Amino acid sequence: MESVGEYIIARFEAWRRLASDPSYYFLAAFLLILLGCDIARKGWRRSLSRRAIESVAATLAIFHINLFLLPGVWLLSDQVKQGYDLLGIPSIPGRVWTDLPTWLLSFFGIVAADFANYWNHRLMHMRWLWPVHAIHHSDPVVNGLTTYRIHVLENLVMWASYTILLTWIGLPRDAIGYGAIVVLFHNIYVHTDLDWGHGPFRLLIASPRFHRWHHADVPAAYGKNLANVFPFFDWMFGTYRVPGPCNVPLGATGVPRNDVLKLTLWPLIEWSRLSIGLLSRRRHQVDRGDVPAE
């Protein structure tokens, strides 16, 4: 069994490999360019306000906590995959995809992944999974780095949805290929503080305005604009809402903003509260005779 010391060393090695990955430098450069543009547009006092710095610091802390916890999520997601395999659900033969051009295979992979992400995202806006996704919505200053403000358990929900919704398609594991980098950069882009709506292409490619409404802390926006890349999924399934520029508060009422410890424990805190409430209602129903006592 792996010791605590070995576990920490392994996590440090994972972080070191990430930091030495060439794509990491492109990503860092992209974020610095976005920061420079933001400072030029709003001025350094507004762009680098204390509120914004606290937000970014919390996001970076959550990101590094996730690096330590991800191996456990990998093990759990592997259990989901093994459980799916036991069901014996038939899948499209992989050879169907082998003759497709790389760019077309990558496009199919992106569309399929975004379809799965739409539904896992919709699921995470429901009562019992909202405590997991609420961490992403806790950021009151949505920016490019908000992409990385997610709870480690959200990765488990996403990977489980890929297994359940996409395995039967038979796409190769590396189907998205370099398209994954494009999707990552696009995800960062839609979190930037820009009022760009993409005009006639607004239903084809998600824009910052589209996604900013998703982070809006007003009841009319809750559970809207769930697609990451293709807003036509929201249009198809009735969750599209972009009434104009998003000038309302961002964040999530009732969720800690930048308290890293509370945000890390938030799913456990909320699940405990929900469970106690459920048991309490059950007890009251039994006392009133609405349901038979066991």
PDB file of N, CA and C in Angstrom, residues 51-93:
ATOM      1  N   ARG A  51     -10.383  42.361  -4.794  1.00  0.00           N
ATOM      2  CA  ARG A  51     -11.424  41.336  -4.962  1.00  0.00           C
ATOM      3  C   ARG A  51     -11.012  40.323  -6.027  1.00  0.00           C
ATOM      4  N   ALA A  52     -10.439  40.835  -7.145  1.00  0.00           N
ATOM      5  CA  ALA A  52     -10.011  39.955  -8.228  1.00  0.00           C
ATOM      6  C   ALA A  52      -8.828  39.099  -7.808  1.00  0.00           C
ATOM      7  N   ILE A  53      -7.872  39.698  -7.088  1.00  0.00           N
ATOM      8  CA  ILE A  53      -6.685  38.958  -6.639  1.00  0.00           C
ATOM      9  C   ILE A  53      -7.083  37.849  -5.663  1.00  0.00           C
ATOM     10  N   GLU A  54      -7.995  38.137  -4.740  1.00  0.00           N
ATOM     11  CA  GLU A  54      -8.473  37.106  -3.798  1.00  0.00           C
ATOM     12  C   GLU A  54      -9.139  35.962  -4.544  1.00  0.00           C
ATOM     13  N   SER A  55      -9.884  36.312  -5.578  1.00  0.00           N
ATOM     14  CA  SER A  55     -10.582  35.302  -6.376  1.00  0.00           C
ATOM     15  C   SER A  55      -9.590  34.389  -7.102  1.00  0.00           C
ATOM     16  N   VAL A  56      -8.600  34.990  -7.735  1.00  0.00           N
ATOM     17  CA  VAL A  56      -7.599  34.221  -8.470  1.00  0.00           C
ATOM     18  C   VAL A  56      -6.777  33.351  -7.519  1.00  0.00           C
ATOM     19  N   ALA A  57      -6.421  33.888  -6.354  1.00  0.00           N
ATOM     20  CA  ALA A  57      -5.643  33.117  -5.374  1.00  0.00           C
ATOM     21  C   ALA A  57      -6.420  31.883  -4.923  1.00  0.00           C
ATOM     22  N   ALA A  58      -7.720  32.047  -4.683  1.00  0.00           N
ATOM     23  CA  ALA A  58      -8.549  30.904  -4.267  1.00  0.00           C
ATOM     24  C   ALA A  58      -8.628  29.869  -5.380  1.00  0.00           C
ATOM     25  N   THR A  59      -8.780  30.320  -6.605  1.00  0.00           N
ATOM     26  CA  THR A  59      -8.859  29.400  -7.748  1.00  0.00           C
ATOM     27  C   THR A  59      -7.569  28.600  -7.892  1.00  0.00           C
ATOM     28  N   LEU A  60      -6.425  29.265  -7.774  1.00  0.00           N
ATOM     29  CA  LEU A  60      -5.137  28.570  -7.895  1.00  0.00           C
ATOM     30  C   LEU A  60      -4.953  27.558  -6.762  1.00  0.00           C
ATOM     31  N   ALA A  61      -5.406  27.899  -5.566  1.00  0.00           N
ATOM     32  CA  ALA A  61      -5.303  26.963  -4.447  1.00  0.00           C
ATOM     33  C   ALA A  61      -6.163  25.729  -4.699  1.00  0.00           C
ATOM     34  N   ILE A  62      -7.379  25.930  -5.178  1.00  0.00           N
ATOM     35  CA  ILE A  62      -8.271  24.803  -5.483  1.00  0.00           C
ATOM     36  C   ILE A  62      -7.670  23.926  -6.576  1.00  0.00           C
ATOM     37  N   PHE A  63      -7.077  24.541  -7.581  1.00  0.00           N
ATOM     38  CA  PHE A  63      -6.450  23.797  -8.677  1.00  0.00           C
ATOM     39  C   PHE A  63      -5.357  22.874  -8.149  1.00  0.00           C
ATOM     40  N   HIS A  64      -4.518  23.372  -7.247  1.00  0.00           N
ATOM     41  CA  HIS A  64      -3.416  22.555  -6.740  1.00  0.00           C
ATOM     42  C   HIS A  64      -3.899  21.501  -5.749  1.00  0.00           C
ATOM     43  N   ILE A  65      -4.949  21.786  -5.014  1.00  0.00           N
ATOM     44  CA  ILE A  65      -5.555  20.754  -4.158  1.00  0.00           C
ATOM     45  C   ILE A  65      -6.058  19.602  -5.020  1.00  0.00           C
ATOM     46  N   ASN A  66      -6.654  19.944  -6.153  1.00  0.00           N
ATOM     47  CA  ASN A  66      -7.170  18.919  -7.066  1.00  0.00           C
ATOM     48  C   ASN A  66      -6.056  18.005  -7.583  1.00  0.00           C
ATOM     49  N   LEU A  67      -4.867  18.554  -7.784  1.00  0.00           N
ATOM     50  CA  LEU A  67      -3.755  17.725  -8.260  1.00  0.00           C
ATOM     51  C   LEU A  67      -3.447  16.600  -7.270  1.00  0.00           C
ATOM     52  N   PHE A  68      -3.614  16.884  -5.976  1.00  0.00           N
ATOM     53  CA  PHE A  68      -3.366  15.865  -4.956  1.00  0.00           C
ATOM     54  C   PHE A  68      -4.488  14.838  -4.878  1.00  0.00           C
ATOM     55  N   LEU A  69      -5.719  15.268  -5.185  1.00  0.00           N
ATOM     56  CA  LEU A  69      -6.877  14.397  -5.004  1.00  0.00           C
ATOM     57  C   LEU A  69      -7.276  13.621  -6.262  1.00  0.00           C
ATOM     58  N   LEU A  70      -6.783  14.044  -7.421  1.00  0.00           N
ATOM     59  CA  LEU A  70      -7.199  13.426  -8.680  1.00  0.00           C
ATOM     60  C   LEU A  70      -6.952  11.919  -8.759  1.00  0.00           C
ATOM     61  N   PRO A  71      -5.829  11.390  -8.244  1.00  0.00           N
ATOM     62  CA  PRO A  71      -5.617   9.936  -8.344  1.00  0.00           C
ATOM     63  C   PRO A  71      -6.771   9.120  -7.759  1.00  0.00           C
ATOM     64  N   GLY A  72      -7.347   9.594  -6.662  1.00  0.00           N
ATOM     65  CA  GLY A  72      -8.501   8.894  -6.093  1.00  0.00           C
ATOM     66  C   GLY A  72      -9.687   8.907  -7.031  1.00  0.00           C
ATOM     67  N   VAL A  73      -9.883  10.023  -7.717  1.00  0.00           N
ATOM     68  CA  VAL A  73     -10.977  10.127  -8.683  1.00  0.00           C
ATOM     69  C   VAL A  73     -10.720   9.204  -9.873  1.00  0.00           C
ATOM     70  N   TRP A  74      -9.451   9.084 -10.280  1.00  0.00           N
ATOM     71  CA  TRP A  74      -9.121   8.160 -11.377  1.00  0.00           C
ATOM     72  C   TRP A  74      -9.510   6.736 -11.007  1.00  0.00           C
ATOM     73  N   LEU A  75      -9.230   6.353  -9.763  1.00  0.00           N
ATOM     74  CA  LEU A  75      -9.576   4.999  -9.317  1.00  0.00           C
ATOM     75  C   LEU A  75     -11.086   4.792  -9.335  1.00  0.00           C
ATOM     76  N   LEU A  76     -11.842   5.784  -8.877  1.00  0.00           N
ATOM     77  CA  LEU A  76     -13.297   5.674  -8.861  1.00  0.00           C
ATOM     78  C   LEU A  76     -13.873   5.633 -10.272  1.00  0.00           C
ATOM     79  N   SER A  77     -13.312   6.445 -11.165  1.00  0.00           N
ATOM     80  CA  SER A  77     -13.813   6.457 -12.550  1.00  0.00           C
ATOM     81  C   SER A  77     -13.515   5.134 -13.245  1.00  0.00           C
ATOM     82  N   ASP A  78     -12.403   4.503 -12.856  1.00  0.00           N
ATOM     83  CA  ASP A  78     -12.090   3.192 -13.409  1.00  0.00           C
ATOM     84  C   ASP A  78     -13.111   2.153 -12.942  1.00  0.00           C
ATOM     85  N   GLN A  79     -13.592   2.299 -11.706  1.00  0.00           N
ATOM     86  CA  GLN A  79     -14.630   1.400 -11.204  1.00  0.00           C
ATOM     87  C   GLN A  79     -15.934   1.585 -11.988  1.00  0.00           C
ATOM     88  N   VAL A  80     -16.249   2.828 -12.336  1.00  0.00           N
ATOM     89  CA  VAL A  80     -17.436   3.103 -13.151  1.00  0.00           C
ATOM     90  C   VAL A  80     -17.293   2.429 -14.510  1.00  0.00           C
ATOM     91  N   LYS A  81     -16.097   2.531 -15.090  1.00  0.00           N
ATOM     92  CA  LYS A  81     -15.849   1.924 -16.400  1.00  0.00           C
ATOM     93  C   LYS A  81     -16.006   0.403 -16.325  1.00  0.00           C
ATOM     94  N   GLN A  82     -15.473  -0.212 -15.272  1.00  0.00           N
ATOM     95  CA  GLN A  82     -15.598  -1.662 -15.109  1.00  0.00           C
ATOM     96  C   GLN A  82     -17.059  -2.069 -14.934  1.00  0.00           C
ATOM     97  N   GLY A  83     -17.814  -1.266 -14.188  1.00  0.00           N
ATOM     98  CA  GLY A  83     -19.238  -1.548 -14.009  1.00  0.00           C
ATOM     99  C   GLY A  83     -19.998  -1.455 -15.317  1.00  0.00           C
ATOM    100  N   TYR A  84     -19.646  -0.458 -16.134  1.00  0.00           N
ATOM    101  CA  TYR A  84     -20.290  -0.310 -17.447  1.00  0.00           C
ATOM    102  C   TYR A  84     -19.975  -1.522 -18.329  1.00  0.00           C
ATOM    103  N   ASP A  85     -18.728  -1.961 -18.315  1.00  0.00           N
ATOM    104  CA  ASP A  85     -18.333  -3.109 -19.138  1.00  0.00           C
ATOM    105  C   ASP A  85     -19.105  -4.373 -18.751  1.00  0.00           C
ATOM    106  N   LEU A  86     -19.420  -4.504 -17.460  1.00  0.00           N
ATOM    107  CA  LEU A  86     -20.163  -5.682 -17.003  1.00  0.00           C
ATOM    108  C   LEU A  86     -21.578  -5.734 -17.575  1.00  0.00           C
ATOM    109  N   LEU A  87     -22.110  -4.576 -17.975  1.00  0.00           N
ATOM    110  CA  LEU A  87     -23.467  -4.539 -18.537  1.00  0.00           C
ATOM    111  C   LEU A  87     -23.532  -5.147 -19.937  1.00  0.00           C
ATOM    112  N   GLY A  88     -22.374  -5.225 -20.589  1.00  0.00           N
ATOM    113  CA  GLY A  88     -22.322  -5.838 -21.921  1.00  0.00           C
ATOM    114  C   GLY A  88     -23.066  -5.058 -22.988  1.00  0.00           C
ATOM    115  N   ILE A  89     -23.124  -3.752 -22.863  1.00  0.00           N
ATOM    116  CA  ILE A  89     -23.808  -2.916 -23.855  1.00  0.00           C
ATOM    117  C   ILE A  89     -22.995  -2.914 -25.152  1.00  0.00           C
ATOM    118  N   PRO A  90     -23.607  -3.261 -26.287  1.00  0.00           N
ATOM    119  CA  PRO A  90     -22.857  -3.290 -27.551  1.00  0.00           C
ATOM    120  C   PRO A  90     -22.437  -1.889 -27.986  1.00  0.00           C
ATOM    121  N   SER A  91     -21.359  -1.815 -28.709  1.00  0.00           N
ATOM    122  CA  SER A  91     -20.864  -0.521 -29.193  1.00  0.00           C
ATOM    123  C   SER A  91     -20.544  -0.607 -30.679  1.00  0.00           C
ATOM    124  N   ILE A  92     -20.477   0.550 -31.297  1.00  0.00           N
ATOM    125  CA  ILE A  92     -20.112   0.611 -32.713  1.00  0.00           C
ATOM    126  C   ILE A  92     -18.657   0.165 -32.858  1.00  0.00           C
ATOM    127  N   PRO A  93     -18.355  -0.730 -33.790  1.00  0.00           N
ATOM    128  CA  PRO A  93     -16.964  -1.184 -33.963  1.00  0.00           C
ATOM    129  C   PRO A  93     -16.015  -0.017 -34.219  1.00  0.00           C
TER     130      PRO A  93
END
